[in-house]
Amino acid sequence: MAIARPLGTFGPVRAPIFAPSGGCVAQFTAEDRPVDSPTLAYVHGFHAAARPPAVFLGESIVAFAAGRLIVGLDLSSGSQRFAYGHTDAITCLASSVEQGLGASGQIKGPRAKFAEVLVWRTDTMQVCGTLIFHQADIEAVGFTHGGEVLVTIASDRDHTMALWAVAREGRFRLRKSEGAPIAVCSAYKSGSVTGFLPAPHFAAPSDGRPAAAHFATFGAGHVKFWRSERLNPAALEGRRGAFGADGPPKAVCAAAWATGGRFVAGGNNGEVYFFEGTQAIRCIQNQRFPVALLLPLRDALLAVYSHGLCSMLQGDRIIDVDISSLAGAPETKMQSAIVGGASWHLSRLVLASRTHLMLLDLAGNAERIQSCLLLLAQPSRALTAACSHPNESRVYTGSLDGGVRCYRTDVQRCAPGKSFRAPGAVTCLAVSGCAPGASTSWLAVGCEDSTLSIVGEDQFQYIFRRCLSENKSRLTCARFSACDVSGVHPLWLAVGAEDGFIYTFRFKEPNSSSTRHTGPEMVVKVATLRGHVAPICDLSFADTLPAGLLLSVDASGQPLAFDVPLARRLPSLAASRDVCFMPWTAPVGWPVQGCWTPARVVEPPKLPPRRFCEVLSHSTIAVSDAFDPAVELFPFPCPTAPTRAPARLEGPASLVVALTHSKCSDCLLAASDTALFVWQWHHRTRLQPAEGSPWRVADAVGDAAGGVLLETPEGRRHHAMALGQQLTPQPKTPKQRRSPSMPSCSRSPGRAVGESLLQTPPPARRPSAKRQLSWSPLSKVAWEEEEEDEAALAPSRAEFWAGTNEGSVQMTEERKSAVHEVASLPLFGEQAESEEVVVSIDTGNAPLECTSEANSPPSYASASIPAGHHKLEVAPPAVPRSTKIGAAWAAHLPPGHSRWDADEAAGLRNRCIVTPKIGTTETVAKNTQTIHAETEFRARTIHERQRFDTVGMLMGGRGRQNAAIVVAPAGSCSEVAAGKFLVRCRDVGERYEVEVRLPGGQLSRILRNPLRRTLTFEGEAPSCWARGGAAGGRRPTASELMEERLIVRLPPNFDLTEPPAQVDRGFAEGRCFVAVHQGAGQHAWVENNLSDDATGGV
């Protein structure tokens, strides 16, 4: 059998390779980038078969086994620590409070000669010794002699027991250096040993000899008591316990030492035996279920049975407490049998079932148990699938026990409210995208009997439940297409089966928004795609809108491409070589060829069971190892084998069956056996592409020109930007603005070259200002360094504008021309109203039209209105701008225009309407108000640019604030949609009611302007590209929210100078209700030309 050629070789199989076009292949093949490795943050799950499943390391620290790790869980904070060192699954563990040591044993690996026992410190979780002796799985460990001696028992034919000197200080420290046990014997030859229990200390005998240290071992049909002299631990003496005429139980499941050296044992059929010496003197059988835990109290015995019942045996009275009835207990449908537990000083009790780890507070008496705290949740059978939510910090797992469980990746907690039981054994999962903060995704659950169930994430109600395959083939994988929350493009679902078929479904609505759904209306089965001859192992939709291409790979390593809407197979994979599949999960292909090692070709070809998951934010791909349970990290793309050894993430003890990356929490999750391992990145060292953009950083090393290579759907492009700089344009510092190399317009006298009014730094804000400047750290330092220099060079803005006021000193003709040649900077109110949407409301008689309040020329921060925000009515054309100013222009007004309209059309700032402050002149007050308005506008503009100018914004347009105007009718009621707002206005006579809603968003504040009779509502809602309209159809994120603004103009004779009659604020839900009193007319204010900036909060 010949060795396969490296090209196109994926382990023992071959597949066609089509490198992307663009000429950048050589750079990728020669590249060897370091990989930023995450750290293990949390483990959801534990090894329920370990003996015991949990032990106390301290009052608030519980240790349990998970895969190859010992996990220390802090009960007060919920954090976890880990002890590494095991090479296979852990089977048993023990701890010694006196010595501060812990011990754990493992199974013997298939290629190992010995089964190791690790000794570790309980305070630091650091391994301090490894004991190598047993040649079979370790089945029990325990400390005796006050923690100075460790007892280990193996599962070989004789069940060999070995004693080790492990004390930190003391008599047996010298023997520990020899690396051999101090005593070896057979624990029990007729059956397995499942438990070790040290006896408490006793008083020394009267003859002066030291007290013998006692311990007991128990297991299949036996209990054995051991004596070991402290001065000579090697002198072991063991005796079996006698159970009486009825004989021993089939298995002894639990045991405990009571006061006075009495021993209590529990059987597999609910028997509780009381021993005196080595003889059982009494047996009580209250239940017919195995005894999971025995806890002796002062004058009673607490027995916990496997079916969840706690029985207090006190004299002739028995008190039963059902754990499932306690507050905080797991749901009944998700519970399983209890397998063991541990206690701490008769005050705290930890119980472990096959699916949950629970904490009970005894308070000295079982009758006082009032609540149950859920520590961990896991399935009772092996995990088979895991998928992370595209827009939320949630991950779903499916297992063979039929449970679908949800975990929060931001706080690392189980979410019982979103966990449910599927109709069968779960084999695949998929979750669709949705709007940020809305639980409206679709969840697809595939089962072992070929049943596909689709539920809505909001109510978890079935909208589809059907068997897809006639021969009941197991469903192996599922994947949703990119979600367009606007509903323009349909949502697709592809499900692969073990028979090689792919079933496609089309959804009527992209989100689960209603409480009732019917299958034929909401989701439709479209077609069955054929072409594979082996079970499907991976499916990937192209990250485009509308969804078109589907890449599938089967277990033989054969990749195929399909056109989903047309339900046809592409003739060659070359047609999809330049299509972006993000994140990449396929096990074969040009981007992951370097993750495989060429091997001998096998017949028939079979792809090793490896899982792939691209980590978008770190240019890394995580790959599971097919032979050693671990996760390896490779740079992405990886067309050739890297020269550096890939980083390995240890922890799982069995093969990883699912890999997924949570973008919201930036963590990598791996499903292995019944545990979910979570690795998290705590910092980012690379340039990050924005959410919602199909661009990805392909090469983080800047070239000679300072560019960065980005991978786009059209190929690879160079972005002219130095490495480490932000994608958002930075505000220009004073030194940069005075640079002669910068282009400049006509400038006013007395200003430096390259400086204009548009480039003047904003003045300092008052401490009481609500909006703060959003400078970057680099710009902030530059502003602080040049502040004094700028103040000395730049003239006063108040002095500059003083010449434009009526009654003031007229400017020279040269200065007038210079001012008119420079584009004037509009006020914030003018900028917002220049983009306002005009709404005309029909009141039944004649339409009331409202034109735009200003028509100022577009500034450098303006942008076109996104799709879906068209103006409903175009305002009349503005008056042509003239070179005249002041009274000269007012004397030559066009017919039908007032002085107010003329000043607005000319783009001039009206400063004669500012109410002066007490003790100041009118001119100073006007100039102060003008400067304040300009500063506020600059701050908002810079804030928006730094917030919205991501990669997705560079491709889809710049975000800005949208505004809409609604003219409220008098004497009637109306409902209208203005932009993204829904407005309801009603005149009830003595007061006027206005109700505003912003669907899908939230309101931030409300302003009232009594001078203009307007109510201004401001809020945030997802932008058009966040809904899939401009940036490749990516799901929306919190950074792509857009500010929305609504201006409601009330009819005359309603008073806004006083507080409103009623205000009902629901800002988080995006709603608000305002009612104002009836009052005097507002015509006098309009005639006085009062400013639109004199606003007040509602």
PDB file of C-alpha atoms in Angstrom, residues 395-594:
ATOM      1  CA  VAL A 395     -24.715  27.416  23.914  1.00  0.00           C
ATOM      2  CA  TYR A 396     -26.946  24.365  23.451  1.00  0.00           C
ATOM      3  CA  THR A 397     -25.861  20.749  23.894  1.00  0.00           C
ATOM      4  CA  GLY A 398     -27.599  17.532  22.897  1.00  0.00           C
ATOM      5  CA  SER A 399     -26.994  14.041  24.255  1.00  0.00           C
ATOM      6  CA  LEU A 400     -28.113  10.470  23.835  1.00  0.00           C
ATOM      7  CA  ASP A 401     -30.418  10.733  26.855  1.00  0.00           C
ATOM      8  CA  GLY A 402     -32.674  13.040  24.830  1.00  0.00           C
ATOM      9  CA  GLY A 403     -31.857  16.170  26.802  1.00  0.00           C
ATOM     10  CA  VAL A 404     -31.194  19.564  25.200  1.00  0.00           C
ATOM     11  CA  ARG A 405     -29.429  21.775  27.735  1.00  0.00           C
ATOM     12  CA  CYS A 406     -28.595  25.452  27.555  1.00  0.00           C
ATOM     13  CA  TYR A 407     -25.598  27.112  29.221  1.00  0.00           C
ATOM     14  CA  ARG A 408     -24.755  30.802  29.673  1.00  0.00           C
ATOM     15  CA  THR A 409     -21.192  31.433  28.493  1.00  0.00           C
ATOM     16  CA  ASP A 410     -20.928  34.914  30.022  1.00  0.00           C
ATOM     17  CA  VAL A 411     -21.541  33.824  33.633  1.00  0.00           C
ATOM     18  CA  GLN A 412     -20.829  30.084  33.127  1.00  0.00           C
ATOM     19  CA  ARG A 413     -24.130  28.850  34.491  1.00  0.00           C
ATOM     20  CA  CYS A 414     -26.757  26.420  33.331  1.00  0.00           C
ATOM     21  CA  ALA A 415     -30.018  27.940  32.087  1.00  0.00           C
ATOM     22  CA  PRO A 416     -32.739  25.490  33.223  1.00  0.00           C
ATOM     23  CA  GLY A 417     -35.486  27.636  31.706  1.00  0.00           C
ATOM     24  CA  LYS A 418     -34.157  26.989  28.199  1.00  0.00           C
ATOM     25  CA  SER A 419     -33.452  23.259  28.651  1.00  0.00           C
ATOM     26  CA  PHE A 420     -35.960  20.644  27.559  1.00  0.00           C
ATOM     27  CA  ARG A 421     -36.365  16.985  26.683  1.00  0.00           C
ATOM     28  CA  ALA A 422     -36.343  15.953  23.005  1.00  0.00           C
ATOM     29  CA  PRO A 423     -38.513  13.107  21.651  1.00  0.00           C
ATOM     30  CA  GLY A 424     -35.475  10.830  21.253  1.00  0.00           C
ATOM     31  CA  ALA A 425     -31.719  10.555  21.510  1.00  0.00           C
ATOM     32  CA  VAL A 426     -30.274  13.805  20.145  1.00  0.00           C
ATOM     33  CA  THR A 427     -27.604  13.468  17.462  1.00  0.00           C
ATOM     34  CA  CYS A 428     -27.388  16.980  15.947  1.00  0.00           C
ATOM     35  CA  LEU A 429     -28.289  20.573  16.819  1.00  0.00           C
ATOM     36  CA  ALA A 430     -28.457  23.910  15.024  1.00  0.00           C
ATOM     37  CA  VAL A 431     -29.588  27.385  16.096  1.00  0.00           C
ATOM     38  CA  SER A 432     -30.350  30.339  13.843  1.00  0.00           C
ATOM     39  CA  GLY A 433     -29.467  33.972  14.296  1.00  0.00           C
ATOM     40  CA  CYS A 434     -31.746  36.742  15.537  1.00  0.00           C
ATOM     41  CA  ALA A 435     -31.739  40.416  16.458  1.00  0.00           C
ATOM     42  CA  PRO A 436     -29.484  41.309  19.428  1.00  0.00           C
ATOM     43  CA  GLY A 437     -31.227  40.860  22.755  1.00  0.00           C
ATOM     44  CA  ALA A 438     -34.240  39.041  21.263  1.00  0.00           C
ATOM     45  CA  SER A 439     -34.783  35.347  22.011  1.00  0.00           C
ATOM     46  CA  THR A 440     -36.476  34.698  18.675  1.00  0.00           C
ATOM     47  CA  SER A 441     -34.148  32.120  17.117  1.00  0.00           C
ATOM     48  CA  TRP A 442     -35.116  28.782  15.674  1.00  0.00           C
ATOM     49  CA  LEU A 443     -33.638  25.623  17.202  1.00  0.00           C
ATOM     50  CA  ALA A 444     -33.407  22.450  15.120  1.00  0.00           C
ATOM     51  CA  VAL A 445     -33.015  19.139  16.965  1.00  0.00           C
ATOM     52  CA  GLY A 446     -32.157  15.956  15.063  1.00  0.00           C
ATOM     53  CA  CYS A 447     -32.645  12.561  16.698  1.00  0.00           C
ATOM     54  CA  GLU A 448     -31.276   9.069  16.329  1.00  0.00           C
ATOM     55  CA  ASP A 449     -34.559   7.749  14.858  1.00  0.00           C
ATOM     56  CA  SER A 450     -34.417  10.300  11.972  1.00  0.00           C
ATOM     57  CA  THR A 451     -36.913  12.640  13.674  1.00  0.00           C
ATOM     58  CA  LEU A 452     -36.360  16.355  13.104  1.00  0.00           C
ATOM     59  CA  SER A 453     -37.929  18.806  15.558  1.00  0.00           C
ATOM     60  CA  ILE A 454     -37.921  22.588  15.112  1.00  0.00           C
ATOM     61  CA  VAL A 455     -38.908  24.807  18.029  1.00  0.00           C
ATOM     62  CA  GLY A 456     -38.951  28.536  18.673  1.00  0.00           C
ATOM     63  CA  GLU A 457     -36.468  29.728  21.253  1.00  0.00           C
ATOM     64  CA  ASP A 458     -38.949  32.130  22.833  1.00  0.00           C
ATOM     65  CA  GLN A 459     -41.679  29.616  23.771  1.00  0.00           C
ATOM     66  CA  PHE A 460     -40.058  26.246  22.889  1.00  0.00           C
ATOM     67  CA  GLN A 461     -43.166  25.189  20.998  1.00  0.00           C
ATOM     68  CA  TYR A 462     -42.869  22.698  18.161  1.00  0.00           C
ATOM     69  CA  ILE A 463     -43.577  24.033  14.681  1.00  0.00           C
ATOM     70  CA  PHE A 464     -42.156  21.010  12.862  1.00  0.00           C
ATOM     71  CA  ARG A 465     -41.770  17.389  13.939  1.00  0.00           C
ATOM     72  CA  ARG A 466     -41.369  14.724  11.314  1.00  0.00           C
ATOM     73  CA  CYS A 467     -39.391  11.609  10.467  1.00  0.00           C
ATOM     74  CA  LEU A 468     -37.225  12.435   7.448  1.00  0.00           C
ATOM     75  CA  SER A 469     -35.880   9.034   6.402  1.00  0.00           C
ATOM     76  CA  GLU A 470     -37.944   6.000   5.536  1.00  0.00           C
ATOM     77  CA  ASN A 471     -35.298   3.609   6.870  1.00  0.00           C
ATOM     78  CA  LYS A 472     -34.926   5.592  10.143  1.00  0.00           C
ATOM     79  CA  SER A 473     -31.386   6.736   9.367  1.00  0.00           C
ATOM     80  CA  ARG A 474     -29.739   8.737  12.095  1.00  0.00           C
ATOM     81  CA  LEU A 475     -29.487  12.478  11.519  1.00  0.00           C
ATOM     82  CA  THR A 476     -25.815  13.436  11.788  1.00  0.00           C
ATOM     83  CA  CYS A 477     -25.510  17.224  11.320  1.00  0.00           C
ATOM     84  CA  ALA A 478     -27.586  20.366  10.771  1.00  0.00           C
ATOM     85  CA  ARG A 479     -26.834  23.963   9.837  1.00  0.00           C
ATOM     86  CA  PHE A 480     -28.821  27.197   9.359  1.00  0.00           C
ATOM     87  CA  SER A 481     -27.999  29.791   6.733  1.00  0.00           C
ATOM     88  CA  ALA A 482     -27.264  33.433   7.503  1.00  0.00           C
ATOM     89  CA  CYS A 483     -30.295  35.103   9.053  1.00  0.00           C
ATOM     90  CA  ASP A 484     -31.755  38.263   7.544  1.00  0.00           C
ATOM     91  CA  VAL A 485     -33.822  39.746  10.380  1.00  0.00           C
ATOM     92  CA  SER A 486     -35.526  42.134   7.975  1.00  0.00           C
ATOM     93  CA  GLY A 487     -37.202  39.183   6.272  1.00  0.00           C
ATOM     94  CA  VAL A 488     -36.108  40.102   2.749  1.00  0.00           C
ATOM     95  CA  HIS A 489     -34.164  36.886   2.209  1.00  0.00           C
ATOM     96  CA  PRO A 490     -35.531  33.536   3.413  1.00  0.00           C
ATOM     97  CA  LEU A 491     -33.876  31.424   6.095  1.00  0.00           C
ATOM     98  CA  TRP A 492     -32.683  27.950   5.077  1.00  0.00           C
ATOM     99  CA  LEU A 493     -31.950  24.808   7.074  1.00  0.00           C
ATOM    100  CA  ALA A 494     -29.926  21.815   5.857  1.00  0.00           C
ATOM    101  CA  VAL A 495     -29.919  18.472   7.699  1.00  0.00           C
ATOM    102  CA  GLY A 496     -27.582  15.582   6.881  1.00  0.00           C
ATOM    103  CA  ALA A 497     -28.370  11.931   7.515  1.00  0.00           C
ATOM    104  CA  GLU A 498     -26.431   8.715   7.896  1.00  0.00           C
ATOM    105  CA  ASP A 499     -27.727   7.422   4.546  1.00  0.00           C
ATOM    106  CA  GLY A 500     -25.931  10.261   2.695  1.00  0.00           C
ATOM    107  CA  PHE A 501     -29.019  12.378   1.982  1.00  0.00           C
ATOM    108  CA  ILE A 502     -29.298  16.111   2.738  1.00  0.00           C
ATOM    109  CA  TYR A 503     -32.737  17.552   3.484  1.00  0.00           C
ATOM    110  CA  THR A 504     -33.344  21.275   2.950  1.00  0.00           C
ATOM    111  CA  PHE A 505     -36.048  23.449   4.506  1.00  0.00           C
ATOM    112  CA  ARG A 506     -37.144  27.034   3.869  1.00  0.00           C
ATOM    113  CA  PHE A 507     -38.679  29.237   6.596  1.00  0.00           C
ATOM    114  CA  LYS A 508     -41.433  31.744   6.014  1.00  0.00           C
ATOM    115  CA  GLU A 509     -40.155  34.049   8.761  1.00  0.00           C
ATOM    116  CA  PRO A 510     -36.533  34.361   9.895  1.00  0.00           C
ATOM    117  CA  ASN A 511     -37.452  34.754  13.565  1.00  0.00           C
ATOM    118  CA  SER A 512     -39.856  33.154  16.008  1.00  0.00           C
ATOM    119  CA  SER A 513     -41.864  36.254  16.841  1.00  0.00           C
ATOM    120  CA  SER A 514     -45.357  34.910  17.554  1.00  0.00           C
ATOM    121  CA  THR A 515     -46.610  32.439  20.127  1.00  0.00           C
ATOM    122  CA  ARG A 516     -48.486  30.172  17.736  1.00  0.00           C
ATOM    123  CA  HIS A 517     -47.054  28.568  14.645  1.00  0.00           C
ATOM    124  CA  THR A 518     -48.195  25.887  12.265  1.00  0.00           C
ATOM    125  CA  GLY A 519     -45.802  23.708  10.341  1.00  0.00           C
ATOM    126  CA  PRO A 520     -46.973  24.174   6.745  1.00  0.00           C
ATOM    127  CA  GLU A 521     -47.104  27.939   7.144  1.00  0.00           C
ATOM    128  CA  MET A 522     -43.804  28.496   8.923  1.00  0.00           C
ATOM    129  CA  VAL A 523     -41.380  25.918   7.477  1.00  0.00           C
ATOM    130  CA  VAL A 524     -41.542  23.943   4.240  1.00  0.00           C
ATOM    131  CA  LYS A 525     -39.451  20.987   3.177  1.00  0.00           C
ATOM    132  CA  VAL A 526     -37.995  21.906  -0.222  1.00  0.00           C
ATOM    133  CA  ALA A 527     -35.803  19.155  -1.592  1.00  0.00           C
ATOM    134  CA  THR A 528     -33.557  16.180  -0.851  1.00  0.00           C
ATOM    135  CA  LEU A 529     -29.975  16.559  -2.103  1.00  0.00           C
ATOM    136  CA  ARG A 530     -28.203  13.376  -3.194  1.00  0.00           C
ATOM    137  CA  GLY A 531     -24.665  12.512  -4.232  1.00  0.00           C
ATOM    138  CA  HIS A 532     -22.930  11.192  -1.126  1.00  0.00           C
ATOM    139  CA  VAL A 533     -22.347   7.492  -0.509  1.00  0.00           C
ATOM    140  CA  ALA A 534     -21.323   7.773   3.146  1.00  0.00           C
ATOM    141  CA  PRO A 535     -22.832   9.433   6.244  1.00  0.00           C
ATOM    142  CA  ILE A 536     -22.763  13.240   6.191  1.00  0.00           C
ATOM    143  CA  CYS A 537     -20.354  14.603   8.787  1.00  0.00           C
ATOM    144  CA  ASP A 538     -20.399  18.374   8.119  1.00  0.00           C
ATOM    145  CA  LEU A 539     -22.530  21.043   6.435  1.00  0.00           C
ATOM    146  CA  SER A 540     -21.644  24.693   5.816  1.00  0.00           C
ATOM    147  CA  PHE A 541     -23.658  27.485   4.210  1.00  0.00           C
ATOM    148  CA  ALA A 542     -21.905  30.298   2.380  1.00  0.00           C
ATOM    149  CA  ASP A 543     -21.916  33.493   4.416  1.00  0.00           C
ATOM    150  CA  THR A 544     -23.924  35.447   1.854  1.00  0.00           C
ATOM    151  CA  LEU A 545     -27.395  36.838   1.453  1.00  0.00           C
ATOM    152  CA  PRO A 546     -29.414  35.373  -0.081  1.00  0.00           C
ATOM    153  CA  ALA A 547     -28.203  31.897   0.912  1.00  0.00           C
ATOM    154  CA  GLY A 548     -27.017  30.050  -2.159  1.00  0.00           C
ATOM    155  CA  LEU A 549     -24.155  27.565  -1.795  1.00  0.00           C
ATOM    156  CA  LEU A 550     -23.929  24.623   0.574  1.00  0.00           C
ATOM    157  CA  LEU A 551     -20.675  22.717   1.196  1.00  0.00           C
ATOM    158  CA  SER A 552     -21.045  19.155   2.497  1.00  0.00           C
ATOM    159  CA  VAL A 553     -18.504  16.514   3.489  1.00  0.00           C
ATOM    160  CA  ASP A 554     -19.212  12.832   4.199  1.00  0.00           C
ATOM    161  CA  ALA A 555     -17.368  10.251   6.300  1.00  0.00           C
ATOM    162  CA  SER A 556     -15.333   9.062   3.310  1.00  0.00           C
ATOM    163  CA  GLY A 557     -13.836  12.534   2.871  1.00  0.00           C
ATOM    164  CA  GLN A 558     -15.773  13.442  -0.289  1.00  0.00           C
ATOM    165  CA  PRO A 559     -16.770  17.143  -0.453  1.00  0.00           C
ATOM    166  CA  LEU A 560     -19.668  18.319  -2.629  1.00  0.00           C
ATOM    167  CA  ALA A 561     -21.188  21.733  -3.339  1.00  0.00           C
ATOM    168  CA  PHE A 562     -24.907  22.367  -3.898  1.00  0.00           C
ATOM    169  CA  ASP A 563     -27.044  25.283  -5.025  1.00  0.00           C
ATOM    170  CA  VAL A 564     -29.739  25.165  -2.346  1.00  0.00           C
ATOM    171  CA  PRO A 565     -32.446  27.416  -3.890  1.00  0.00           C
ATOM    172  CA  LEU A 566     -32.222  25.541  -7.194  1.00  0.00           C
ATOM    173  CA  ALA A 567     -31.769  22.131  -5.483  1.00  0.00           C
ATOM    174  CA  ARG A 568     -28.947  21.077  -7.790  1.00  0.00           C
ATOM    175  CA  ARG A 569     -25.414  19.829  -7.357  1.00  0.00           C
ATOM    176  CA  LEU A 570     -22.548  21.896  -8.746  1.00  0.00           C
ATOM    177  CA  PRO A 571     -20.405  20.042 -11.274  1.00  0.00           C
ATOM    178  CA  SER A 572     -17.164  20.970  -9.507  1.00  0.00           C
ATOM    179  CA  LEU A 573     -15.919  22.449  -6.254  1.00  0.00           C
ATOM    180  CA  ALA A 574     -13.993  25.001  -8.285  1.00  0.00           C
ATOM    181  CA  ALA A 575     -17.200  27.036  -8.537  1.00  0.00           C
ATOM    182  CA  SER A 576     -17.048  27.688  -4.792  1.00  0.00           C
ATOM    183  CA  ARG A 577     -13.321  28.292  -4.419  1.00  0.00           C
ATOM    184  CA  ASP A 578     -13.763  32.040  -3.823  1.00  0.00           C
ATOM    185  CA  VAL A 579     -16.969  31.825  -1.769  1.00  0.00           C
ATOM    186  CA  CYS A 580     -16.663  32.729   1.911  1.00  0.00           C
ATOM    187  CA  PHE A 581     -17.700  29.948   4.313  1.00  0.00           C
ATOM    188  CA  MET A 582     -17.493  31.533   7.723  1.00  0.00           C
ATOM    189  CA  PRO A 583     -16.871  30.080  10.225  1.00  0.00           C
ATOM    190  CA  TRP A 584     -15.062  27.201   8.553  1.00  0.00           C
ATOM    191  CA  THR A 585     -16.068  23.792   9.957  1.00  0.00           C
ATOM    192  CA  ALA A 586     -15.390  21.397   7.065  1.00  0.00           C
ATOM    193  CA  PRO A 587     -12.738  18.717   7.769  1.00  0.00           C
ATOM    194  CA  VAL A 588     -11.359  18.890   4.209  1.00  0.00           C
ATOM    195  CA  GLY A 589     -10.427  21.784   1.981  1.00  0.00           C
ATOM    196  CA  TRP A 590      -7.568  24.088   1.086  1.00  0.00           C
ATOM    197  CA  PRO A 591      -7.735  26.165   4.348  1.00  0.00           C
ATOM    198  CA  VAL A 592      -7.246  23.066   6.576  1.00  0.00           C
ATOM    199  CA  GLN A 593      -4.977  20.839   4.503  1.00  0.00           C
ATOM    200  CA  GLY A 594      -2.007  21.666   6.742  1.00  0.00           C
TER     201      GLY A 594
END
